[in-house]
mmCIF file of C-alpha atoms in Angstrom:
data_model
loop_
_atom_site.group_PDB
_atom_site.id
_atom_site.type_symbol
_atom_site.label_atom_id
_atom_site.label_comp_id
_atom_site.label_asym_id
_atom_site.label_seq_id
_atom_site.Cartn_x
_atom_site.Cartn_y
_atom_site.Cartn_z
ATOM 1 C CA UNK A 111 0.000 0.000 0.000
ATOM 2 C CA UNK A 112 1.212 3.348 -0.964
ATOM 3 C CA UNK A 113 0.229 6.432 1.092
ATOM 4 C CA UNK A 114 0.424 10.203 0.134
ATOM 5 C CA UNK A 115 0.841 12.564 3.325
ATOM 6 C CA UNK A 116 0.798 16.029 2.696
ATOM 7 C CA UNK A 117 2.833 17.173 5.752
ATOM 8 C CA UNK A 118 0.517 20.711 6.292
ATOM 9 C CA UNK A 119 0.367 19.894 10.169
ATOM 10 C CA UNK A 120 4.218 19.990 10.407
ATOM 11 C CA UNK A 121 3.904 23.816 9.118
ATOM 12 C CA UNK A 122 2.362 24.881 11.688
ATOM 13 C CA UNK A 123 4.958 24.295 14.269
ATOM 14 C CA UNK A 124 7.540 21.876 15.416
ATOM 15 C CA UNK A 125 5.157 20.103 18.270
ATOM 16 C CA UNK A 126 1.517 19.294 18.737
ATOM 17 C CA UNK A 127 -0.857 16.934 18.877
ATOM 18 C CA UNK A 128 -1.348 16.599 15.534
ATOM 19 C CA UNK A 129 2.821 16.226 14.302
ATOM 20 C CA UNK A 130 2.901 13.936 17.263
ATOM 21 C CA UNK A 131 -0.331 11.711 16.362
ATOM 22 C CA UNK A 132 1.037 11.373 12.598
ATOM 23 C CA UNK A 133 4.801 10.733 13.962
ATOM 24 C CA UNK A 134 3.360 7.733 15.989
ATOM 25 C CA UNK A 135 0.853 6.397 12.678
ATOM 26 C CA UNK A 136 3.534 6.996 9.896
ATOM 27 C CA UNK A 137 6.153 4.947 12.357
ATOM 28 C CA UNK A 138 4.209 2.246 12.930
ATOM 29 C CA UNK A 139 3.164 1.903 9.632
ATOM 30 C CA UNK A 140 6.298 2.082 7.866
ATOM 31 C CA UNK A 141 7.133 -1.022 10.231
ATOM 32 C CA UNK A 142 4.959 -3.216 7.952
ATOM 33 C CA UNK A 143 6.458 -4.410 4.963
ATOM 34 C CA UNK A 144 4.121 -3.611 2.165
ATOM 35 C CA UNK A 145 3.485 -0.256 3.284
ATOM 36 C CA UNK A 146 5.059 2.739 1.282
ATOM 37 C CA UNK A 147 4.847 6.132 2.603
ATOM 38 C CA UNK A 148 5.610 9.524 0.401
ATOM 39 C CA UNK A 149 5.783 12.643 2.265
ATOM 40 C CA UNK A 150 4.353 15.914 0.370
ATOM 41 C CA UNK A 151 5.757 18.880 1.913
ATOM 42 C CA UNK A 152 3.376 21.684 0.458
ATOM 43 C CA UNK A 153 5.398 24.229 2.282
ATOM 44 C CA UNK A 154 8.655 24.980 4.435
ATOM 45 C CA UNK A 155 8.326 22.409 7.565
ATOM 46 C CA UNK A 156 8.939 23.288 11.245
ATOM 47 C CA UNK A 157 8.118 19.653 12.635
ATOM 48 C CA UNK A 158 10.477 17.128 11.554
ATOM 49 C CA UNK A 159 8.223 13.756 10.101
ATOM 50 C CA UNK A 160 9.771 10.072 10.333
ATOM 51 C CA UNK A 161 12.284 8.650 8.256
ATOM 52 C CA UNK A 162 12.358 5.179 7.079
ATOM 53 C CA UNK A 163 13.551 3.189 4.300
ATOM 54 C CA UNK A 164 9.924 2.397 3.031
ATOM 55 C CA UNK A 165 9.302 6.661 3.468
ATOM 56 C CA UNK A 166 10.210 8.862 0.871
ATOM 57 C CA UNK A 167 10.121 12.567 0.542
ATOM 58 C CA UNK A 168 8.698 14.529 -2.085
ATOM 59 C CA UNK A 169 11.022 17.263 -3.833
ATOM 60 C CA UNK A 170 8.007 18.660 -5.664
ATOM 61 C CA UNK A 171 7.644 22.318 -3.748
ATOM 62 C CA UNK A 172 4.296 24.405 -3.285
ATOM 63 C CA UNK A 173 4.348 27.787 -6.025
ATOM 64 C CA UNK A 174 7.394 29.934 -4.577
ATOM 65 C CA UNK A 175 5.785 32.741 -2.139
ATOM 66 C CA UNK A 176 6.565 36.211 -5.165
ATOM 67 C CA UNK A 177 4.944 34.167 -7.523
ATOM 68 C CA UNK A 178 1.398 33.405 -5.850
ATOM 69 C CA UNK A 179 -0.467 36.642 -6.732
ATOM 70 C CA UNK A 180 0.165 35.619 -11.078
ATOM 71 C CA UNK A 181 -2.841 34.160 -12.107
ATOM 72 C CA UNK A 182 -0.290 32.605 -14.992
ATOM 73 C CA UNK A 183 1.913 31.015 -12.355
ATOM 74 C CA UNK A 184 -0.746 29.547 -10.512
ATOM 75 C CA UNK A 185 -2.376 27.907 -13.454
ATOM 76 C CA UNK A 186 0.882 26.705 -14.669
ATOM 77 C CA UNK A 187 1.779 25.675 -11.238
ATOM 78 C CA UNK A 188 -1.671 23.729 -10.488
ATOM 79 C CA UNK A 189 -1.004 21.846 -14.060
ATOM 80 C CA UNK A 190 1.942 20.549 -13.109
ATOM 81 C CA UNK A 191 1.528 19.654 -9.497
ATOM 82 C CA UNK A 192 -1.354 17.434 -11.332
ATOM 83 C CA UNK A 193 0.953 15.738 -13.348
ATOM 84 C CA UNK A 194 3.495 15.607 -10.670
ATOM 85 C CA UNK A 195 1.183 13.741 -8.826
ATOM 86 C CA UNK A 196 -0.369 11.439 -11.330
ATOM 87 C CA UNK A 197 3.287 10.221 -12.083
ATOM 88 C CA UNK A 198 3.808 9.362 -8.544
ATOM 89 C CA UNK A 199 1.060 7.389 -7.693
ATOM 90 C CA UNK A 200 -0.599 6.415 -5.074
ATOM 91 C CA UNK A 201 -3.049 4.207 -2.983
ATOM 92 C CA UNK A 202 -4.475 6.615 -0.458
ATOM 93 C CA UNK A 203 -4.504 10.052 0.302
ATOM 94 C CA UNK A 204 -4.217 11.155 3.850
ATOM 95 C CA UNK A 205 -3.973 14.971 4.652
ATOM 96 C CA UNK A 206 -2.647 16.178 8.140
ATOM 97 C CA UNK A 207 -5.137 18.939 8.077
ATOM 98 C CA UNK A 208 -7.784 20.267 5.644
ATOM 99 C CA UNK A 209 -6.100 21.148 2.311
ATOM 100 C CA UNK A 210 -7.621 24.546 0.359
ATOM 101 C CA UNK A 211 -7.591 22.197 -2.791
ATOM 102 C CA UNK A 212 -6.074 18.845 -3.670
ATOM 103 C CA UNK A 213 -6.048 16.725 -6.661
ATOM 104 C CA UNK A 214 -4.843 13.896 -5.071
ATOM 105 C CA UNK A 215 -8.414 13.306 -3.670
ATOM 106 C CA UNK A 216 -8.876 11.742 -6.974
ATOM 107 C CA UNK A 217 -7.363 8.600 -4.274
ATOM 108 C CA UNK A 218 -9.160 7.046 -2.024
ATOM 109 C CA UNK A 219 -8.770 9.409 0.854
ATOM 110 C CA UNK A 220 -8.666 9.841 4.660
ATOM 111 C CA UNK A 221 -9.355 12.739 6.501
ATOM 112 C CA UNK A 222 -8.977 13.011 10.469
ATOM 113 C CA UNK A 223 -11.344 15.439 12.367
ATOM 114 C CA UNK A 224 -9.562 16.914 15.503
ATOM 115 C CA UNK A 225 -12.631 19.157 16.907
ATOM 116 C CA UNK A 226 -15.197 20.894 15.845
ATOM 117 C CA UNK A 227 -14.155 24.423 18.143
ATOM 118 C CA UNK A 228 -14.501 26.804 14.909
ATOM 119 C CA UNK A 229 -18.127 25.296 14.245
ATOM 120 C CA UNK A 230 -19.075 25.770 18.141
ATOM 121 C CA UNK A 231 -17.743 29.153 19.008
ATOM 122 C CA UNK A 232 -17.471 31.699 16.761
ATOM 123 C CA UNK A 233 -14.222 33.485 16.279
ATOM 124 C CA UNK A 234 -12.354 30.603 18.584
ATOM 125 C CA UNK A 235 -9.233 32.081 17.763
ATOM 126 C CA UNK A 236 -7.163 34.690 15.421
ATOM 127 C CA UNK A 237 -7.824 32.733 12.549
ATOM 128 C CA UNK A 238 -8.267 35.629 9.750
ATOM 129 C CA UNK A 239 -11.128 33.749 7.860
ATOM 130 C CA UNK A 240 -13.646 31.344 9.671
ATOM 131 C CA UNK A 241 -15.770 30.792 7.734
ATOM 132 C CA UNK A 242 -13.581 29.834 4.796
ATOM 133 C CA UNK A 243 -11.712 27.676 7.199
ATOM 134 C CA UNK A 244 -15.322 25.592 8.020
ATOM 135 C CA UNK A 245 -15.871 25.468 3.648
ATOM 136 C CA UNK A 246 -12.287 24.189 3.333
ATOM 137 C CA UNK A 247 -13.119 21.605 6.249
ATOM 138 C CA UNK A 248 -16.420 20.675 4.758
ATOM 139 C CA UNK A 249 -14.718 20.134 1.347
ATOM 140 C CA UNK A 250 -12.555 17.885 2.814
ATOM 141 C CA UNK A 251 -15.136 15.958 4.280
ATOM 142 C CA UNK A 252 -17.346 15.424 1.764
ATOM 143 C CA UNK A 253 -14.136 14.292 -0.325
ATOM 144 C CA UNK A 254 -13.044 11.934 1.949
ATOM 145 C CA UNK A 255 -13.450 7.864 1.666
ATOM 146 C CA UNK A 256 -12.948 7.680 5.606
ATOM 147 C CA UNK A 257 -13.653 10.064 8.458
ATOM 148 C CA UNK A 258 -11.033 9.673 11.821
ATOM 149 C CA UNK A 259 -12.664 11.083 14.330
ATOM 150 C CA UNK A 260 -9.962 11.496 17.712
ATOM 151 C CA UNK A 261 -12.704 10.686 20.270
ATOM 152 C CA UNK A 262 -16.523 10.012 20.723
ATOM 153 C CA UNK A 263 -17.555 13.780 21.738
ATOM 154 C CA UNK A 264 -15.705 14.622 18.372
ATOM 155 C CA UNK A 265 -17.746 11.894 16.635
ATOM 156 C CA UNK A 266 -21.534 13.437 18.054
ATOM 157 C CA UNK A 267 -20.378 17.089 17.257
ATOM 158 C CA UNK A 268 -18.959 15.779 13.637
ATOM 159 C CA UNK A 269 -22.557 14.467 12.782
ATOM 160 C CA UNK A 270 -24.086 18.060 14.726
ATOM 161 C CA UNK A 271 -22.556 19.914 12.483
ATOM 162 C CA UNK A 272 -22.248 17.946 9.057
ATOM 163 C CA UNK A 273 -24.245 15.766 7.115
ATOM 164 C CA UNK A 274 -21.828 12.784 6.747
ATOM 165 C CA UNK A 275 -22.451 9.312 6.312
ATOM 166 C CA UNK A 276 -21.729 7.371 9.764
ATOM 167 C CA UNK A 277 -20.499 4.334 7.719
ATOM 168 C CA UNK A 278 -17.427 6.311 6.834
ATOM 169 C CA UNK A 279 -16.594 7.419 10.597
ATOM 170 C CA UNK A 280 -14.249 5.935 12.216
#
């Protein structure tokens, strides 16, 4: 089995819950013999993710930072992560957190919930935009193959807040 990780999580700092949850998985994993991991870094990292001889890497990069605003750039740049992708191959798709857009959902995919805090109390934190932060979570969602929910209260809030089919939850 080959597994595509985009390593988003491990942007957001070098600890967490999250880097440490996907440390332990990956790890584990990568101890079975017919499992083959490929890291996507879609940005710089500030967590460091497992190594193993059965994980690999990606040295395809995320649009560099002056180019972003060229409409050109980005279409060129969206074309050819597609292709990038395609060539690589994979089984599954598992994000670390919600990806803005992704391609590689074209996989079978998994997608963890963690909470539901933005959906329960509005403006939880200094997150600039909330509410596109709940559509990019609920476009994940209704991507995904599986649902991991970390615990049973995040299970009854996931089905509170979003129409999702409980034979996907996990």
């Amino acid at each position: 089995m080959k597994v595509i990780y985009d390593l988003q999580a491990y942007t957001f700092g070098p600890y967490g819950g999250i880097v440490r949850m996907f440390n332990e998985s990956i790890s584990r994993f990568a101890a079975k013999d017919d499992f083959h991991a490929l890291l996507y870094a879609p940005a710089r990292l500030a967590g460091t993710p497992p190594a193993a001889p059965n994980i690999k890497t990606s040295t395809w990069r995320q649009l560099p930072g002056p180019l972003q605003p060229y409409t050109l750039a980005r279409s060129l740049y969206k074309i050819t992560d597609k292709l990038y992708w395609r060539l690589k191959g994979g089984d599954i798709f598992h994000p670390t957190f919600y990806p803005e857009h992704s391609d590689l959902f074209r996989l079978k995919s998994v997608v963890n919930v963690y909470d539901l805090t933005h959906e329960k109390i509005d403006k939880a934190d200094d997150m600039p935009d909330h509410d596109k932060f709940k559509q990019i979570k609920r476009n994940a969602l209704r991507q995904a193959d599986r649902v991991i929910c970390i615990s049973e209260a995040t299970r009854n809030d996931l089905y509170r807040f979003y129409d999702i089919n409980p034979e996907i939850v996990r």
